[in-house]
Amino acid sequence: MKIYRARYGGVCFGVKRAIKMALEAAEKWKRVYSLGPLIHNRLAVEDLQKKGIITVSHINEIKNKKVIIRSHGVHPDILKKLQNNGFEIVDATCPRVRRAQRYVEMLIKEGYYVVIIGEKDHPEVKGLLGYGGDNAEIYSEHVAIKKRKIGVVPQTTLDLGHLNEVVSNLMSNVLEMKIYNTICRATNSRTKEAVRIAKKADAMIIIGGKNSANTTRLYQMCKKYKPSHHVESVKDINLNWFKNIKSVGVTAGASTPKEQVEEV
Ligand code: SF4
């Protein structure tokens, strides 16, 4: 069977950088705590835990006051709380996410009402919202935004087509709109390539955590073109999927380690 393997699949620069920083911190301090999983991949998180990188969901669970901020960034109130309480902080916020946070701050200073486009429960989006304070909200198709001046900042892993749709919806109610296209190049390249492969292959395998938003989006995108399967590891593969097909495309989300891709 012919296999089309994506060149852009797998762990992105921001997640790789955060893991490297966390491993260095764990080596120095023996243990470092991450507020939420460092990477949206269950198997990788289990592996990191063995190396001293412990996932917690609340500051109170941090036992040694050593914390890593993951690539998604964090709400500024949480950062302040950590600083005010004497935590040692390794800030692994992806520079591209940090840039999006700065755009939100700039828009607020310039008097725009900020609309963040992305998944409302995603940590990056919650963090961006924090930088906008009371003058920002997360876009919802069910709520009309009626403001004179709005600034738009998308989540870094948003699909460009979705950004275009939302911008044209918002346009009908505003006088002025300023858009920062903060969609990450890694996301764009990965999505475009996955679609290109899905068009020519008979089926698609998308590797990544079931809790990874960008992997799920890749899967949804691919299944518009061909039968597609979202797997976390090689154990999830069912050989019946490949009966009567001649080719399969393989891609992976931004939080899927290389070893998991190789194994599949
Ligand atoms: S997808 Fe892009 S912005 Fe998000 S963490 Fe990875 S490199 Fe950074």
mmCIF file of C-alpha atoms and ligand atoms in Angstrom:
data_model
loop_
_atom_site.group_PDB
_atom_site.id
_atom_site.type_symbol
_atom_site.label_atom_id
_atom_site.label_comp_id
_atom_site.label_asym_id
_atom_site.label_seq_id
_atom_site.Cartn_x
_atom_site.Cartn_y
_atom_site.Cartn_z
ATOM 1 C CA MET A 1 0.000 0.000 0.000
ATOM 2 C CA LYS A 2 1.228 3.464 -0.833
ATOM 3 C CA ILE A 3 1.711 5.781 2.148
ATOM 4 C CA TYR A 4 1.658 9.558 1.834
ATOM 5 C CA ARG A 5 3.322 10.949 4.913
ATOM 6 C CA ALA A 6 2.871 14.611 5.820
ATOM 7 C CA ARG A 7 6.070 16.638 6.129
ATOM 8 C CA TYR A 8 4.471 19.175 8.456
ATOM 9 C CA GLY A 9 2.784 16.739 10.879
ATOM 10 C CA GLY A 10 3.957 16.396 14.476
ATOM 11 C CA VAL A 11 5.096 18.547 17.372
ATOM 12 C CA CYS A 12 5.323 22.239 16.514
ATOM 13 C CA PHE A 13 8.140 24.593 17.447
ATOM 14 C CA GLY A 14 6.277 26.062 20.454
ATOM 15 C CA VAL A 15 5.487 22.713 22.074
ATOM 16 C CA LYS A 16 9.005 21.373 21.390
ATOM 17 C CA ARG A 17 10.471 24.462 23.032
ATOM 18 C CA ALA A 18 8.188 24.099 26.089
ATOM 19 C CA ILE A 19 9.145 20.447 26.542
ATOM 20 C CA LYS A 20 12.842 21.283 26.311
ATOM 21 C CA MET A 21 12.454 24.057 28.914
ATOM 22 C CA ALA A 22 10.448 21.748 31.206
ATOM 23 C CA LEU A 23 13.021 18.955 30.978
ATOM 24 C CA GLU A 24 15.802 21.413 31.844
ATOM 25 C CA ALA A 25 13.778 22.721 34.802
ATOM 26 C CA ALA A 26 13.000 19.192 36.023
ATOM 27 C CA GLU A 27 16.668 18.326 35.862
ATOM 28 C CA LYS A 28 17.596 21.412 37.867
ATOM 29 C CA TRP A 29 14.795 21.219 40.457
ATOM 30 C CA LYS A 30 14.018 17.454 40.351
ATOM 31 C CA ARG A 31 10.344 18.359 39.900
ATOM 32 C CA VAL A 32 8.483 21.074 38.077
ATOM 33 C CA TYR A 33 4.723 21.552 37.939
ATOM 34 C CA SER A 34 2.731 22.399 34.849
ATOM 35 C CA LEU A 35 -0.655 24.080 35.206
ATOM 36 C CA GLY A 36 -2.515 21.770 32.833
ATOM 37 C CA PRO A 37 -0.871 19.251 30.490
ATOM 38 C CA LEU A 38 2.282 20.567 28.832
ATOM 39 C CA ILE A 39 1.217 18.861 25.638
ATOM 40 C CA HIS A 40 -2.277 17.708 24.639
ATOM 41 C CA ASN A 41 -1.214 14.118 24.338
ATOM 42 C CA ARG A 42 -1.943 11.607 27.101
ATOM 43 C CA LEU A 43 0.955 9.262 26.322
ATOM 44 C CA ALA A 44 3.492 12.078 26.150
ATOM 45 C CA VAL A 45 2.217 13.534 29.455
ATOM 46 C CA GLU A 46 2.647 10.137 31.158
ATOM 47 C CA ASP A 47 6.195 9.969 29.855
ATOM 48 C CA LEU A 48 6.978 13.518 31.052
ATOM 49 C CA GLN A 49 5.595 12.701 34.498
ATOM 50 C CA LYS A 50 8.241 9.976 34.842
ATOM 51 C CA LYS A 51 10.849 12.652 34.132
ATOM 52 C CA GLY A 52 9.614 14.956 36.906
ATOM 53 C CA ILE A 53 7.156 17.149 35.003
ATOM 54 C CA ILE A 54 3.951 16.946 36.986
ATOM 55 C CA THR A 55 0.605 18.114 35.649
ATOM 56 C CA VAL A 56 -1.692 19.875 38.117
ATOM 57 C CA SER A 57 -4.882 21.814 37.610
ATOM 58 C CA HIS A 58 -4.509 24.356 40.418
ATOM 59 C CA ILE A 59 -1.725 26.442 41.982
ATOM 60 C CA ASN A 60 -2.496 24.926 45.424
ATOM 61 C CA GLU A 61 -1.345 21.526 44.167
ATOM 62 C CA ILE A 62 2.188 22.784 43.462
ATOM 63 C CA LYS A 63 4.384 21.431 46.245
ATOM 64 C CA ASN A 64 7.776 23.073 45.615
ATOM 65 C CA LYS A 65 6.808 26.488 44.167
ATOM 66 C CA LYS A 66 8.443 25.644 40.827
ATOM 67 C CA VAL A 67 6.147 26.047 37.877
ATOM 68 C CA ILE A 68 6.293 26.026 34.102
ATOM 69 C CA ILE A 69 3.896 28.078 31.993
ATOM 70 C CA ARG A 70 3.057 25.974 28.962
ATOM 71 C CA SER A 71 3.188 27.028 25.309
ATOM 72 C CA HIS A 72 -0.480 28.140 25.356
ATOM 73 C CA GLY A 73 0.356 30.910 27.822
ATOM 74 C CA VAL A 74 -1.751 31.718 30.832
ATOM 75 C CA HIS A 75 -4.285 34.265 32.093
ATOM 76 C CA PRO A 76 -2.365 37.336 33.371
ATOM 77 C CA ASP A 77 -4.091 37.074 36.786
ATOM 78 C CA ILE A 78 -2.604 33.608 37.284
ATOM 79 C CA LEU A 79 0.836 34.879 36.301
ATOM 80 C CA LYS A 80 0.505 37.745 38.800
ATOM 81 C CA LYS A 81 -0.616 35.365 41.535
ATOM 82 C CA LEU A 82 2.415 33.142 40.938
ATOM 83 C CA GLN A 83 4.769 36.137 40.973
ATOM 84 C CA ASN A 84 3.213 37.634 44.118
ATOM 85 C CA ASN A 85 3.482 34.336 45.955
ATOM 86 C CA GLY A 86 7.168 33.811 45.280
ATOM 87 C CA PHE A 87 6.941 30.989 42.745
ATOM 88 C CA GLU A 88 9.923 30.294 40.523
ATOM 89 C CA ILE A 89 8.526 30.456 37.018
ATOM 90 C CA VAL A 90 9.778 29.065 33.728
ATOM 91 C CA ASP A 91 7.691 30.856 31.138
ATOM 92 C CA ALA A 92 7.440 28.616 28.069
ATOM 93 C CA THR A 93 4.643 30.624 26.447
ATOM 94 C CA CYS A 94 5.196 30.176 22.716
ATOM 95 C CA PRO A 95 6.593 33.440 21.274
ATOM 96 C CA ARG A 96 3.776 33.388 18.704
ATOM 97 C CA VAL A 97 1.151 33.134 21.455
ATOM 98 C CA ARG A 98 2.949 35.901 23.363
ATOM 99 C CA ARG A 99 2.718 38.066 20.241
ATOM 100 C CA ALA A 100 -1.053 37.432 20.081
ATOM 101 C CA GLN A 101 -1.333 38.456 23.765
ATOM 102 C CA ARG A 102 0.538 41.681 22.982
ATOM 103 C CA TYR A 103 -1.808 42.427 20.070
ATOM 104 C CA VAL A 104 -4.771 42.121 22.432
ATOM 105 C CA GLU A 105 -3.111 44.588 24.836
ATOM 106 C CA MET A 106 -2.317 47.000 21.982
ATOM 107 C CA LEU A 107 -5.870 46.892 20.641
ATOM 108 C CA ILE A 108 -7.268 47.646 24.089
ATOM 109 C CA LYS A 109 -4.918 50.637 24.438
ATOM 110 C CA GLU A 110 -6.054 51.889 21.025
ATOM 111 C CA GLY A 111 -9.696 51.788 22.149
ATOM 112 C CA TYR A 112 -10.871 48.700 20.280
ATOM 113 C CA TYR A 113 -13.284 46.164 21.689
ATOM 114 C CA VAL A 114 -11.444 42.873 21.222
ATOM 115 C CA VAL A 115 -13.057 39.787 19.750
ATOM 116 C CA ILE A 116 -11.089 36.592 20.185
ATOM 117 C CA ILE A 117 -11.916 33.811 17.780
ATOM 118 C CA GLY A 118 -11.236 30.322 19.029
ATOM 119 C CA GLU A 119 -12.367 27.569 21.360
ATOM 120 C CA LYS A 120 -13.716 29.142 24.536
ATOM 121 C CA ASP A 121 -12.318 26.442 26.815
ATOM 122 C CA HIS A 122 -8.865 26.367 25.262
ATOM 123 C CA PRO A 123 -6.136 27.664 27.621
ATOM 124 C CA GLU A 124 -4.640 29.915 24.941
ATOM 125 C CA VAL A 125 -8.020 31.565 24.342
ATOM 126 C CA LYS A 126 -8.670 31.996 28.074
ATOM 127 C CA GLY A 127 -5.251 33.636 28.402
ATOM 128 C CA LEU A 128 -5.894 35.993 25.464
ATOM 129 C CA LEU A 129 -9.238 36.950 26.967
ATOM 130 C CA GLY A 130 -7.454 37.799 30.211
ATOM 131 C CA TYR A 131 -5.303 40.363 28.387
ATOM 132 C CA GLY A 132 -8.454 42.006 27.049
ATOM 133 C CA GLY A 133 -10.220 42.201 30.427
ATOM 134 C CA ASP A 134 -13.718 43.689 30.382
ATOM 135 C CA ASN A 135 -13.279 44.996 26.851
ATOM 136 C CA ALA A 136 -12.964 41.636 25.178
ATOM 137 C CA GLU A 137 -15.045 38.574 24.484
ATOM 138 C CA ILE A 138 -14.783 35.241 22.750
ATOM 139 C CA TYR A 139 -16.700 35.149 19.503
ATOM 140 C CA SER A 140 -19.870 33.108 19.528
ATOM 141 C CA GLU A 141 -22.082 32.816 16.458
ATOM 142 C CA HIS A 142 -25.115 33.138 18.754
ATOM 143 C CA VAL A 143 -24.233 36.573 20.123
ATOM 144 C CA ALA A 144 -24.221 39.643 17.896
ATOM 145 C CA ILE A 145 -21.428 42.098 18.688
ATOM 146 C CA LYS A 146 -22.520 45.678 18.172
ATOM 147 C CA LYS A 147 -19.531 47.961 18.706
ATOM 148 C CA ARG A 148 -18.131 50.824 16.647
ATOM 149 C CA LYS A 149 -14.525 49.643 16.633
ATOM 150 C CA ILE A 150 -13.523 46.047 17.031
ATOM 151 C CA GLY A 151 -10.160 44.346 17.013
ATOM 152 C CA VAL A 152 -9.964 40.698 16.015
ATOM 153 C CA VAL A 153 -7.398 38.212 17.278
ATOM 154 C CA PRO A 154 -7.708 34.526 16.316
ATOM 155 C CA GLN A 155 -6.392 31.562 18.275
ATOM 156 C CA THR A 156 -3.048 30.541 16.760
ATOM 157 C CA THR A 157 -4.401 27.165 15.640
ATOM 158 C CA LEU A 158 -7.585 28.481 14.013
ATOM 159 C CA ASP A 159 -8.435 27.474 10.464
ATOM 160 C CA LEU A 160 -8.006 30.411 8.064
ATOM 161 C CA GLY A 161 -11.323 29.647 6.343
ATOM 162 C CA HIS A 162 -13.108 29.927 9.694
ATOM 163 C CA LEU A 163 -11.427 33.272 10.416
ATOM 164 C CA ASN A 164 -12.636 34.589 7.044
ATOM 165 C CA GLU A 165 -16.210 33.464 7.741
ATOM 166 C CA VAL A 166 -16.308 35.065 11.181
ATOM 167 C CA VAL A 167 -14.777 38.315 9.949
ATOM 168 C CA SER A 168 -17.452 38.666 7.279
ATOM 169 C CA ASN A 169 -20.174 37.964 9.894
ATOM 170 C CA LEU A 170 -18.763 40.598 12.233
ATOM 171 C CA MET A 171 -18.405 43.153 9.453
ATOM 172 C CA SER A 172 -22.153 43.732 9.206
ATOM 173 C CA ASN A 173 -22.365 45.384 12.649
ATOM 174 C CA VAL A 174 -19.209 47.468 12.932
ATOM 175 C CA LEU A 175 -17.783 50.676 11.545
ATOM 176 C CA GLU A 176 -14.133 49.851 11.957
ATOM 177 C CA MET A 177 -12.317 46.547 12.287
ATOM 178 C CA LYS A 178 -8.643 45.841 12.862
ATOM 179 C CA ILE A 179 -7.530 42.242 12.399
ATOM 180 C CA TYR A 180 -4.296 40.680 13.524
ATOM 181 C CA ASN A 181 -3.785 37.423 11.725
ATOM 182 C CA THR A 182 -2.138 35.475 14.522
ATOM 183 C CA ILE A 183 -2.783 32.081 12.935
ATOM 184 C CA CYS A 184 0.494 30.253 13.234
ATOM 185 C CA ARG A 185 2.392 29.273 10.083
ATOM 186 C CA ALA A 186 2.787 25.771 11.548
ATOM 187 C CA THR A 187 -1.016 25.439 11.608
ATOM 188 C CA ASN A 188 -1.504 26.763 8.084
ATOM 189 C CA SER A 189 1.142 24.525 6.534
ATOM 190 C CA ARG A 190 -0.129 21.462 8.375
ATOM 191 C CA THR A 191 -3.753 22.041 7.382
ATOM 192 C CA LYS A 192 -3.008 22.778 3.721
ATOM 193 C CA GLU A 193 -0.799 19.730 3.388
ATOM 194 C CA ALA A 194 -3.324 17.440 5.139
ATOM 195 C CA VAL A 195 -6.057 18.553 2.727
ATOM 196 C CA ARG A 196 -3.762 18.056 -0.274
ATOM 197 C CA ILE A 197 -2.930 14.502 0.875
ATOM 198 C CA ALA A 198 -6.555 13.693 1.758
ATOM 199 C CA LYS A 199 -7.573 14.589 -1.788
ATOM 200 C CA LYS A 200 -5.216 12.053 -3.353
ATOM 201 C CA ALA A 201 -5.108 9.211 -0.770
ATOM 202 C CA ASP A 202 -7.892 6.622 -0.359
ATOM 203 C CA ALA A 203 -8.015 7.066 3.435
ATOM 204 C CA MET A 204 -6.399 9.173 6.143
ATOM 205 C CA ILE A 205 -4.855 8.439 9.533
ATOM 206 C CA ILE A 206 -4.543 11.427 11.862
ATOM 207 C CA ILE A 207 -2.343 10.809 14.891
ATOM 208 C CA GLY A 208 -2.699 12.752 18.118
ATOM 209 C CA GLY A 209 -4.377 13.066 21.496
ATOM 210 C CA LYS A 210 -8.168 12.940 21.583
ATOM 211 C CA ASN A 211 -7.875 16.052 23.786
ATOM 212 C CA SER A 212 -5.840 17.914 21.172
ATOM 213 C CA ALA A 213 -7.986 20.570 19.515
ATOM 214 C CA ASN A 214 -5.774 20.971 16.470
ATOM 215 C CA THR A 215 -5.571 17.194 15.867
ATOM 216 C CA THR A 216 -9.361 16.951 16.069
ATOM 217 C CA ARG A 217 -9.655 19.819 13.598
ATOM 218 C CA LEU A 218 -7.260 18.103 11.189
ATOM 219 C CA TYR A 219 -9.371 14.955 11.443
ATOM 220 C CA GLN A 220 -12.586 16.869 10.749
ATOM 221 C CA MET A 221 -10.978 18.580 7.787
ATOM 222 C CA CYS A 222 -9.647 15.311 6.293
ATOM 223 C CA LYS A 223 -12.922 13.444 6.678
ATOM 224 C CA LYS A 224 -14.591 15.948 4.365
ATOM 225 C CA TYR A 225 -12.536 14.350 1.587
ATOM 226 C CA LYS A 226 -11.840 10.719 2.517
ATOM 227 C CA PRO A 227 -12.619 8.120 5.216
ATOM 228 C CA SER A 228 -10.434 9.285 8.106
ATOM 229 C CA HIS A 229 -9.380 7.833 11.440
ATOM 230 C CA HIS A 230 -8.131 9.757 14.485
ATOM 231 C CA VAL A 231 -5.788 7.510 16.475
ATOM 232 C CA GLU A 232 -3.780 8.171 19.618
ATOM 233 C CA SER A 233 -1.349 5.329 19.067
ATOM 234 C CA VAL A 234 -0.699 2.290 16.933
ATOM 235 C CA LYS A 235 -2.997 0.272 19.253
ATOM 236 C CA ASP A 236 -6.035 2.149 17.923
ATOM 237 C CA ILE A 237 -5.466 0.998 14.351
ATOM 238 C CA ASN A 238 -7.931 -1.468 12.871
ATOM 239 C CA LEU A 239 -6.510 -3.304 9.866
ATOM 240 C CA ASN A 240 -9.993 -3.634 8.370
ATOM 241 C CA TRP A 241 -9.781 0.079 7.544
ATOM 242 C CA PHE A 242 -7.267 -0.745 4.838
ATOM 243 C CA LYS A 243 -9.202 -3.469 3.029
ATOM 244 C CA ASN A 244 -9.732 -2.609 -0.624
ATOM 245 C CA ILE A 245 -7.713 0.584 -0.555
ATOM 246 C CA LYS A 246 -4.476 1.310 -2.354
ATOM 247 C CA SER A 247 -3.130 4.312 -0.486
ATOM 248 C CA VAL A 248 -3.289 5.999 2.894
ATOM 249 C CA GLY A 249 -2.242 9.452 4.041
ATOM 250 C CA VAL A 250 -0.692 9.994 7.478
ATOM 251 C CA THR A 251 -0.545 13.268 9.351
ATOM 252 C CA ALA A 252 -0.338 14.342 12.998
ATOM 253 C CA GLY A 253 -1.348 17.243 15.217
ATOM 254 C CA ALA A 254 0.916 19.936 16.669
ATOM 255 C CA SER A 255 1.200 18.015 19.936
ATOM 256 C CA THR A 256 2.072 14.562 18.632
ATOM 257 C CA PRO A 257 5.620 13.425 19.421
ATOM 258 C CA LYS A 258 7.719 12.059 16.564
ATOM 259 C CA GLU A 259 7.996 8.614 18.235
ATOM 260 C CA GLN A 260 4.204 8.170 18.125
ATOM 261 C CA VAL A 261 4.159 9.069 14.431
ATOM 262 C CA GLU A 262 7.046 6.689 13.691
ATOM 263 C CA GLU A 263 5.329 3.869 15.577
ATOM 264 C CA VAL A 264 2.141 4.219 13.515
HETATM 265 S S1 SF4 B 1 0.908 25.964 16.999
HETATM 266 FE FE1 SF4 B 1 2.251 27.695 16.546
HETATM 267 S S2 SF4 B 1 1.648 29.244 18.027
HETATM 268 FE FE2 SF4 B 1 0.810 27.341 18.795
HETATM 269 S S3 SF4 B 1 2.394 26.571 20.178
HETATM 270 FE FE3 SF4 B 1 2.798 25.680 18.164
HETATM 271 S S4 SF4 B 1 4.286 27.075 17.201
HETATM 272 FE FE4 SF4 B 1 3.342 28.157 18.914
#
